[in-house]
Amino acid sequence: MDLERFKVHGEPLIYGAMISIALATIGIIVGLTYFKKWGYLWREWLTTVDHKRIGVMYILAALLMLFRGGIDAMMMRLQTAAPELKFLDAQHYNEVFTTHGLIMILFMAMPFIIGLMNVIIPLQIGARDVAFPRLNAVSFWLFFFGAMLLNISFVIGGSPDAGWSAYFPLASLEFSPTVGNNYYSLALQISGIGTLITGVNFIVTILKMRAPGMKLMKMPMFTWSVLITNIIIVFAFPVLTVALALMMFDRLFGSQFFTMANGGMDMLWANLFWVWGHPEVYIVILPAFGIYSEIIATFSKKNLYGYTSMVFSMLIISVLSFLVWAHHFYTMGQGAMVNSFFSITTMAIAVPTGVKIFNWLFTLRKGRITFTTPMLYTLAFIPIFTIGGVTGVMLAMASADYQYHNTMFLVAHFHYVLIPGAVFAVIAGFHYWFPKVFGFRLNDRLGRHAFWWIAISFNVTFFPLFFLGLMGMTRRTYTYSAETGYGPLNMLSFVGAVGLSIGFVILVYNIYWSTRYMPKDTNGDPWDGRTLEWATNSPIPAYNFAIVPKVETRDAFWSAKQDNIPLFEGNITKIHMPSNTGKPFILGVIFFVFGFSLVFSLWIPAILSGIGILIVLATMSFDRDHGFYIPAEEVIATEKKLRGETV
Amino acid sequence: MNKKGPLYAFFLSLVLLLPGCSSLAVLNPKGPAARTLSDTIILSILVMLGVLAVVYILYIFVLVKYRAKKSNEGYIPPHEEGNVWLEAIWIIIPIIIVAFLSVVTVKTTNEVENVAAEYKDQKPLVIYASSSNWKWHFSYPEEGIETVNYVNMPVHRAVEFRMYSFGTITSLWIPQLAGQKYAMSDMLTTLHLSADTEGSYIGKNANFSGKGFAHMEFEALVMSSKDYDEWVKEVKETAEPLTEDTFKDLLAIEHIGRKTFSSTHLTFSPPPMDHSEMDRDMDHDQMDMDNGNMEHQDNKEIHPSPEPSAETEFDGEPNPELDQPLPSSPVEEHTSHNSN
């Protein structure tokens, strides 16, 4: 066998990465063995089907990926900080911006949001778990091993280098002969299947498992946003699945779907990619809107203004999100008629989005606003996201887009949308729900510190890019000459990027500091919350609610507190829970081996692991496991302990 | 306090930027298409500044007025379901704004997708622009010349670029003259532009196309029609013709400086068809080419004479093979090259 294919050559940076990955792996293995934590890890985490633990693992993975993607971003900003820098060569730069995009969207924003979904949705609807807890574990492990597969590409064989959109023919075997884009097609495929399963799981969970009395129009806004998001997932991801499968056939088996010869059509890839890719943007942004709605209501001590129009605006956005994909390539020559159609549908999205902005502003009006860390991120979101939104309308105008397309203006726009629209939201949600999961708050002073660094540096980093775009600087350019005049603004942007990293370091330090020093939160409701997740204890017991709550109004917990409406009635009885299983994890491992073998065209291991996947799926289907019961006495004892009462 | 440093840097950047408007190539147009786009962009910026102002004023107002302070300690915010009339306002006004911008978009998109109004009565100068690896080939079928990595064109003249690629998708962009458009291997795309100021403009590939992408630039030199004709004449007299073998070698090279030839590659390696042309030319003889099996047009080099070729009989579209005198072209000297 030709071992050369597995090696990545050259760069001291890559050798550094190899060494650090190896050291970290050894460190984790030695640490687990030394502290005898293997059993704990297996029993409590790797085999868990508990939605909260799965959510926590999603968020941990997302945080790791945030730093991986962040390092990519820093390398890009450093390379372009001044003209003609030699920090990265073209090939390395191309790999870095490709993985930056892939990781930030698919392995950071999405899992972070799915993690928050996992932790919060069953609690918000008063359920004991998701509808299919075991499938939920399958989703996570497929996502996780998909992410790992993409990440090892950096040190084994080489990363994808054709951009996160992987346009053909550039991503075809002819122009990208390395295994990089094989990794792309397989890693995304594996984690994409996981996401699709999540979509099914949460739709069923929200439609079938709500607490008695919680009509659809009484659901919290975050639950609504997640329901709509998962409907988008179920419609959009199959397109990606098909596109990636065709890509894999093209690259591994010599089919010609997107190639230049034999009737292959490169434009077909661009269409399929964006038919998935644009709804994908709303998959990460709609839940963010939900998170902000919860936080704004909580910290202005008011119910959400215009609840009905908030729900309908999200429904309209979800429909429109499927009708706008061609705005990603107005310049493909499809003519003025087609472009005009897509311009109008795209701009139409501004209307429901505007409705949401004004509803939030009117929720704040007449409120009593407190500026906690989650609220600061939320309040920063409104003005920054509005800039992203209005530049989006500008880009939607097909004619003008001929001048913005592929430039830094576009880069500035989508960072102005995605960072406040998704990253600020998950950070806000992280701070907001952290005490629910861990039983103590993150320190507010450090939180504000990090917030100001992040919010201001964000603008310093990305605002100059609007001007660079208008100056004619194209995106994905690894270097430029001094005569172009792009130097000063890029340097400013680099300074901002340094500020952003400082902010994120403080954010992580805050997690460490708060774990050590923050006092335990005792009543489970540190923010004076409005929705059901605050009605149970923190940290949350495995069964979520000792008694299933009865819901009468929209902000069920708030009305319970204000008007003394009893939420929990009846006696504590035994609680049925799903049992842990190691099969989802094993399935993930086999999928990883399968994907890796296909990446390198190792047919025998690929066939064997393919059969392995089928066997695991079959055994999972024929499993007879009806779960177990937690006896009523144990529930009562746990409840007492969590409330600080001695048993 | 740590937050002030970046804040100052931010404002400093704004101050530095304001006088630098002339360096914003997109807003410094030198031709009608780019001017239309620049006007559209400025108009949209103004409308959007209005939107931003409304949101920001409301935002500052609610944050200042309703923030928690000592004086409103016991204040209990009211329960508000919403207000149909208020919500109707922020649905209807955005719809009006979007409708207005839609009209502007449709109008300007149609404008820049066609020959500019002031040059409507000219027959455009056709230049085939094709990309291979990280170079641009410009073929002038009317003049029978070809250049690599630079394109010369006469001022005040409608120019029609017909673009395609010998490989990855690229995007031809001369920001000061017109917006960009993709060049692809399986379809011909068209870009209309004209320049009304002589000068040298930066042209580039805007669409990422692999490791040589950052250096895939070319010069677009707009010259007086007299200079242009002299240049064409000089090229025809002094440059080598482009043979099939030379062209094959040229395609394989990754980067190269400027090149000039006294014949085009279109003769032996015809471009893919425009979608609209595909149906029309179905009955034409076929020929294999490097980038797929596409019908080709009649041999331009062997019959450059102003004989109308078969294609032109089907509709009124400008034909590159025809080098007829233009009815009201401001560039009368142009016709002197018919003898070639």
mmCIF file with all atom_site columns, C-alpha atoms in Angstrom, chain A residues 450-542:
data_model
loop_
_atom_site.group_PDB
_atom_site.id
_atom_site.type_symbol
_atom_site.label_atom_id
_atom_site.label_alt_id
_atom_site.label_comp_id
_atom_site.label_asym_id
_atom_site.label_entity_id
_atom_site.label_seq_id
_atom_site.pdbx_PDB_ins_code
_atom_site.Cartn_x
_atom_site.Cartn_y
_atom_site.Cartn_z
_atom_site.occupancy
_atom_site.B_iso_or_equiv
_atom_site.pdbx_formal_charge
_atom_site.auth_seq_id
_atom_site.auth_comp_id
_atom_site.auth_asym_id
_atom_site.auth_atom_id
_atom_site.pdbx_PDB_model_num
ATOM 1  C CA . ALA A 1 450 ? -15.701 38.929 27.416 1.00 0.00 ? 450 ALA A CA 1
ATOM 2  C CA . PHE A 1 451 ? -18.831 40.443 25.892 1.00 0.00 ? 451 PHE A CA 1
ATOM 3  C CA . TRP A 1 452 ? -17.316 43.879 25.346 1.00 0.00 ? 452 TRP A CA 1
ATOM 4  C CA . TRP A 1 453 ? -14.173 42.411 23.834 1.00 0.00 ? 453 TRP A CA 1
ATOM 5  C CA . ILE A 1 454 ? -16.208 40.231 21.508 1.00 0.00 ? 454 ILE A CA 1
ATOM 6  C CA . ALA A 1 455 ? -18.855 42.779 20.509 1.00 0.00 ? 455 ALA A CA 1
ATOM 7  C CA . ILE A 1 456 ? -16.432 45.625 19.785 1.00 0.00 ? 456 ILE A CA 1
ATOM 8  C CA . SER A 1 457 ? -13.727 43.496 18.198 1.00 0.00 ? 457 SER A CA 1
ATOM 9  C CA . PHE A 1 458 ? -16.333 41.885 16.001 1.00 0.00 ? 458 PHE A CA 1
ATOM 10 C CA . ASN A 1 459 ? -17.114 45.249 14.425 1.00 0.00 ? 459 ASN A CA 1
ATOM 11 C CA . VAL A 1 460 ? -13.446 46.173 14.121 1.00 0.00 ? 460 VAL A CA 1
ATOM 12 C CA . THR A 1 461 ? -12.817 42.867 12.360 1.00 0.00 ? 461 THR A CA 1
ATOM 13 C CA . PHE A 1 462 ? -15.691 42.831 9.937  1.00 0.00 ? 462 PHE A CA 1
ATOM 14 C CA . PHE A 1 463 ? -16.781 46.415 9.283  1.00 0.00 ? 463 PHE A CA 1
ATOM 15 C CA . PRO A 1 464 ? -13.627 47.213 7.264  1.00 0.00 ? 464 PRO A CA 1
ATOM 16 C CA . LEU A 1 465 ? -14.412 44.258 5.007  1.00 0.00 ? 465 LEU A CA 1
ATOM 17 C CA . PHE A 1 466 ? -17.414 46.099 3.548  1.00 0.00 ? 466 PHE A CA 1
ATOM 18 C CA . PHE A 1 467 ? -15.018 48.753 2.290  1.00 0.00 ? 467 PHE A CA 1
ATOM 19 C CA . LEU A 1 468 ? -12.454 46.215 1.100  1.00 0.00 ? 468 LEU A CA 1
ATOM 20 C CA . GLY A 1 469 ? -15.207 44.636 -0.962 1.00 0.00 ? 469 GLY A CA 1
ATOM 21 C CA . LEU A 1 470 ? -16.130 47.932 -2.562 1.00 0.00 ? 470 LEU A CA 1
ATOM 22 C CA . MET A 1 471 ? -12.430 48.490 -3.275 1.00 0.00 ? 471 MET A CA 1
ATOM 23 C CA . GLY A 1 472 ? -12.532 45.298 -5.301 1.00 0.00 ? 472 GLY A CA 1
ATOM 24 C CA . MET A 1 473 ? -10.870 42.822 -2.976 1.00 0.00 ? 473 MET A CA 1
ATOM 25 C CA . THR A 1 474 ? -12.122 39.328 -3.735 1.00 0.00 ? 474 THR A CA 1
ATOM 26 C CA . ARG A 1 475 ? -12.700 36.747 -1.049 1.00 0.00 ? 475 ARG A CA 1
ATOM 27 C CA . ARG A 1 476 ? -10.486 33.672 -0.697 1.00 0.00 ? 476 ARG A CA 1
ATOM 28 C CA . THR A 1 477 ? -7.454  35.674 -1.899 1.00 0.00 ? 477 THR A CA 1
ATOM 29 C CA . TYR A 1 478 ? -4.439  34.507 0.036  1.00 0.00 ? 478 TYR A CA 1
ATOM 30 C CA . THR A 1 479 ? -2.267  37.496 -0.750 1.00 0.00 ? 479 THR A CA 1
ATOM 31 C CA . TYR A 1 480 ? -2.328  40.855 -2.482 1.00 0.00 ? 480 TYR A CA 1
ATOM 32 C CA . SER A 1 481 ? 0.182   43.441 -3.560 1.00 0.00 ? 481 SER A CA 1
ATOM 33 C CA . ALA A 1 482 ? 0.805   46.704 -1.738 1.00 0.00 ? 482 ALA A CA 1
ATOM 34 C CA . GLU A 1 483 ? -0.406  48.764 -4.723 1.00 0.00 ? 483 GLU A CA 1
ATOM 35 C CA . THR A 1 484 ? -3.947  47.485 -4.285 1.00 0.00 ? 484 THR A CA 1
ATOM 36 C CA . GLY A 1 485 ? -4.247  49.584 -1.150 1.00 0.00 ? 485 GLY A CA 1
ATOM 37 C CA . TYR A 1 486 ? -5.944  46.732 0.743  1.00 0.00 ? 486 TYR A CA 1
ATOM 38 C CA . GLY A 1 487 ? -3.235  46.703 3.402  1.00 0.00 ? 487 GLY A CA 1
ATOM 39 C CA . PRO A 1 488 ? -4.395  49.132 6.124  1.00 0.00 ? 488 PRO A CA 1
ATOM 40 C CA . LEU A 1 489 ? -7.966  47.865 6.353  1.00 0.00 ? 489 LEU A CA 1
ATOM 41 C CA . ASN A 1 490 ? -6.812  44.263 6.469  1.00 0.00 ? 490 ASN A CA 1
ATOM 42 C CA . MET A 1 491 ? -4.426  45.159 9.264  1.00 0.00 ? 491 MET A CA 1
ATOM 43 C CA . LEU A 1 492 ? -7.299  46.791 11.147 1.00 0.00 ? 492 LEU A CA 1
ATOM 44 C CA . SER A 1 493 ? -9.344  43.659 10.620 1.00 0.00 ? 493 SER A CA 1
ATOM 45 C CA . PHE A 1 494 ? -6.495  41.565 11.990 1.00 0.00 ? 494 PHE A CA 1
ATOM 46 C CA . VAL A 1 495 ? -6.351  43.774 15.095 1.00 0.00 ? 495 VAL A CA 1
ATOM 47 C CA . GLY A 1 496 ? -10.057 43.143 15.557 1.00 0.00 ? 496 GLY A CA 1
ATOM 48 C CA . ALA A 1 497 ? -9.511  39.407 15.176 1.00 0.00 ? 497 ALA A CA 1
ATOM 49 C CA . VAL A 1 498 ? -6.923  39.519 17.951 1.00 0.00 ? 498 VAL A CA 1
ATOM 50 C CA . GLY A 1 499 ? -9.498  41.295 20.135 1.00 0.00 ? 499 GLY A CA 1
ATOM 51 C CA . LEU A 1 500 ? -12.060 38.618 19.313 1.00 0.00 ? 500 LEU A CA 1
ATOM 52 C CA . SER A 1 501 ? -9.685  35.881 20.393 1.00 0.00 ? 501 SER A CA 1
ATOM 53 C CA . ILE A 1 502 ? -9.005  37.692 23.654 1.00 0.00 ? 502 ILE A CA 1
ATOM 54 C CA . GLY A 1 503 ? -12.760 37.835 24.206 1.00 0.00 ? 503 GLY A CA 1
ATOM 55 C CA . PHE A 1 504 ? -13.147 34.119 23.620 1.00 0.00 ? 504 PHE A CA 1
ATOM 56 C CA . VAL A 1 505 ? -10.236 33.309 25.921 1.00 0.00 ? 505 VAL A CA 1
ATOM 57 C CA . ILE A 1 506 ? -11.931 35.330 28.683 1.00 0.00 ? 506 ILE A CA 1
ATOM 58 C CA . LEU A 1 507 ? -15.176 33.484 27.957 1.00 0.00 ? 507 LEU A CA 1
ATOM 59 C CA . VAL A 1 508 ? -13.470 30.130 28.493 1.00 0.00 ? 508 VAL A CA 1
ATOM 60 C CA . TYR A 1 509 ? -11.587 31.373 31.518 1.00 0.00 ? 509 TYR A CA 1
ATOM 61 C CA . ASN A 1 510 ? -14.961 32.380 32.930 1.00 0.00 ? 510 ASN A CA 1
ATOM 62 C CA . ILE A 1 511 ? -16.175 28.786 32.657 1.00 0.00 ? 511 ILE A CA 1
ATOM 63 C CA . TYR A 1 512 ? -13.128 27.629 34.596 1.00 0.00 ? 512 TYR A CA 1
ATOM 64 C CA . TRP A 1 513 ? -13.382 30.423 37.180 1.00 0.00 ? 513 TRP A CA 1
ATOM 65 C CA . SER A 1 514 ? -17.108 30.004 37.732 1.00 0.00 ? 514 SER A CA 1
ATOM 66 C CA . THR A 1 515 ? -16.769 26.241 38.130 1.00 0.00 ? 515 THR A CA 1
ATOM 67 C CA . ARG A 1 516 ? -14.358 26.851 40.980 1.00 0.00 ? 516 ARG A CA 1
ATOM 68 C CA . TYR A 1 517 ? -15.799 29.852 42.714 1.00 0.00 ? 517 TYR A CA 1
ATOM 69 C CA . MET A 1 518 ? -19.436 30.501 41.861 1.00 0.00 ? 518 MET A CA 1
ATOM 70 C CA . PRO A 1 519 ? -21.957 29.670 44.586 1.00 0.00 ? 519 PRO A CA 1
ATOM 71 C CA . LYS A 1 520 ? -24.503 26.911 44.063 1.00 0.00 ? 520 LYS A CA 1
ATOM 72 C CA . ASP A 1 521 ? -27.865 28.061 42.834 1.00 0.00 ? 521 ASP A CA 1
ATOM 73 C CA . THR A 1 522 ? -30.561 26.607 45.046 1.00 0.00 ? 522 THR A CA 1
ATOM 74 C CA . ASN A 1 523 ? -34.032 27.244 43.653 1.00 0.00 ? 523 ASN A CA 1
ATOM 75 C CA . GLY A 1 524 ? -33.557 26.273 40.013 1.00 0.00 ? 524 GLY A CA 1
ATOM 76 C CA . ASP A 1 525 ? -34.768 29.660 38.822 1.00 0.00 ? 525 ASP A CA 1
ATOM 77 C CA . PRO A 1 526 ? -31.859 32.116 38.992 1.00 0.00 ? 526 PRO A CA 1
ATOM 78 C CA . TRP A 1 527 ? -33.146 34.578 36.379 1.00 0.00 ? 527 TRP A CA 1
ATOM 79 C CA . ASP A 1 528 ? -36.804 34.703 37.460 1.00 0.00 ? 528 ASP A CA 1
ATOM 80 C CA . GLY A 1 529 ? -37.685 32.786 34.298 1.00 0.00 ? 529 GLY A CA 1
ATOM 81 C CA . ARG A 1 530 ? -40.962 32.408 32.487 1.00 0.00 ? 530 ARG A CA 1
ATOM 82 C CA . THR A 1 531 ? -40.926 28.987 30.855 1.00 0.00 ? 531 THR A CA 1
ATOM 83 C CA . LEU A 1 532 ? -41.131 25.432 32.175 1.00 0.00 ? 532 LEU A CA 1
ATOM 84 C CA . GLU A 1 533 ? -37.408 24.635 32.190 1.00 0.00 ? 533 GLU A CA 1
ATOM 85 C CA . TRP A 1 534 ? -37.051 26.921 35.212 1.00 0.00 ? 534 TRP A CA 1
ATOM 86 C CA . ALA A 1 535 ? -39.755 25.057 37.101 1.00 0.00 ? 535 ALA A CA 1
ATOM 87 C CA . THR A 1 536 ? -37.596 22.020 37.778 1.00 0.00 ? 536 THR A CA 1
ATOM 88 C CA . ASN A 1 537 ? -34.442 21.735 39.866 1.00 0.00 ? 537 ASN A CA 1
ATOM 89 C CA . SER A 1 538 ? -30.937 22.669 38.779 1.00 0.00 ? 538 SER A CA 1
ATOM 90 C CA . PRO A 1 539 ? -29.038 20.569 38.028 1.00 0.00 ? 539 PRO A CA 1
ATOM 91 C CA . ILE A 1 540 ? -31.866 18.743 36.355 1.00 0.00 ? 540 ILE A CA 1
ATOM 92 C CA . PRO A 1 541 ? -32.670 15.263 37.669 1.00 0.00 ? 541 PRO A CA 1
ATOM 93 C CA . ALA A 1 542 ? -32.549 12.462 35.089 1.00 0.00 ? 542 ALA A CA 1
#
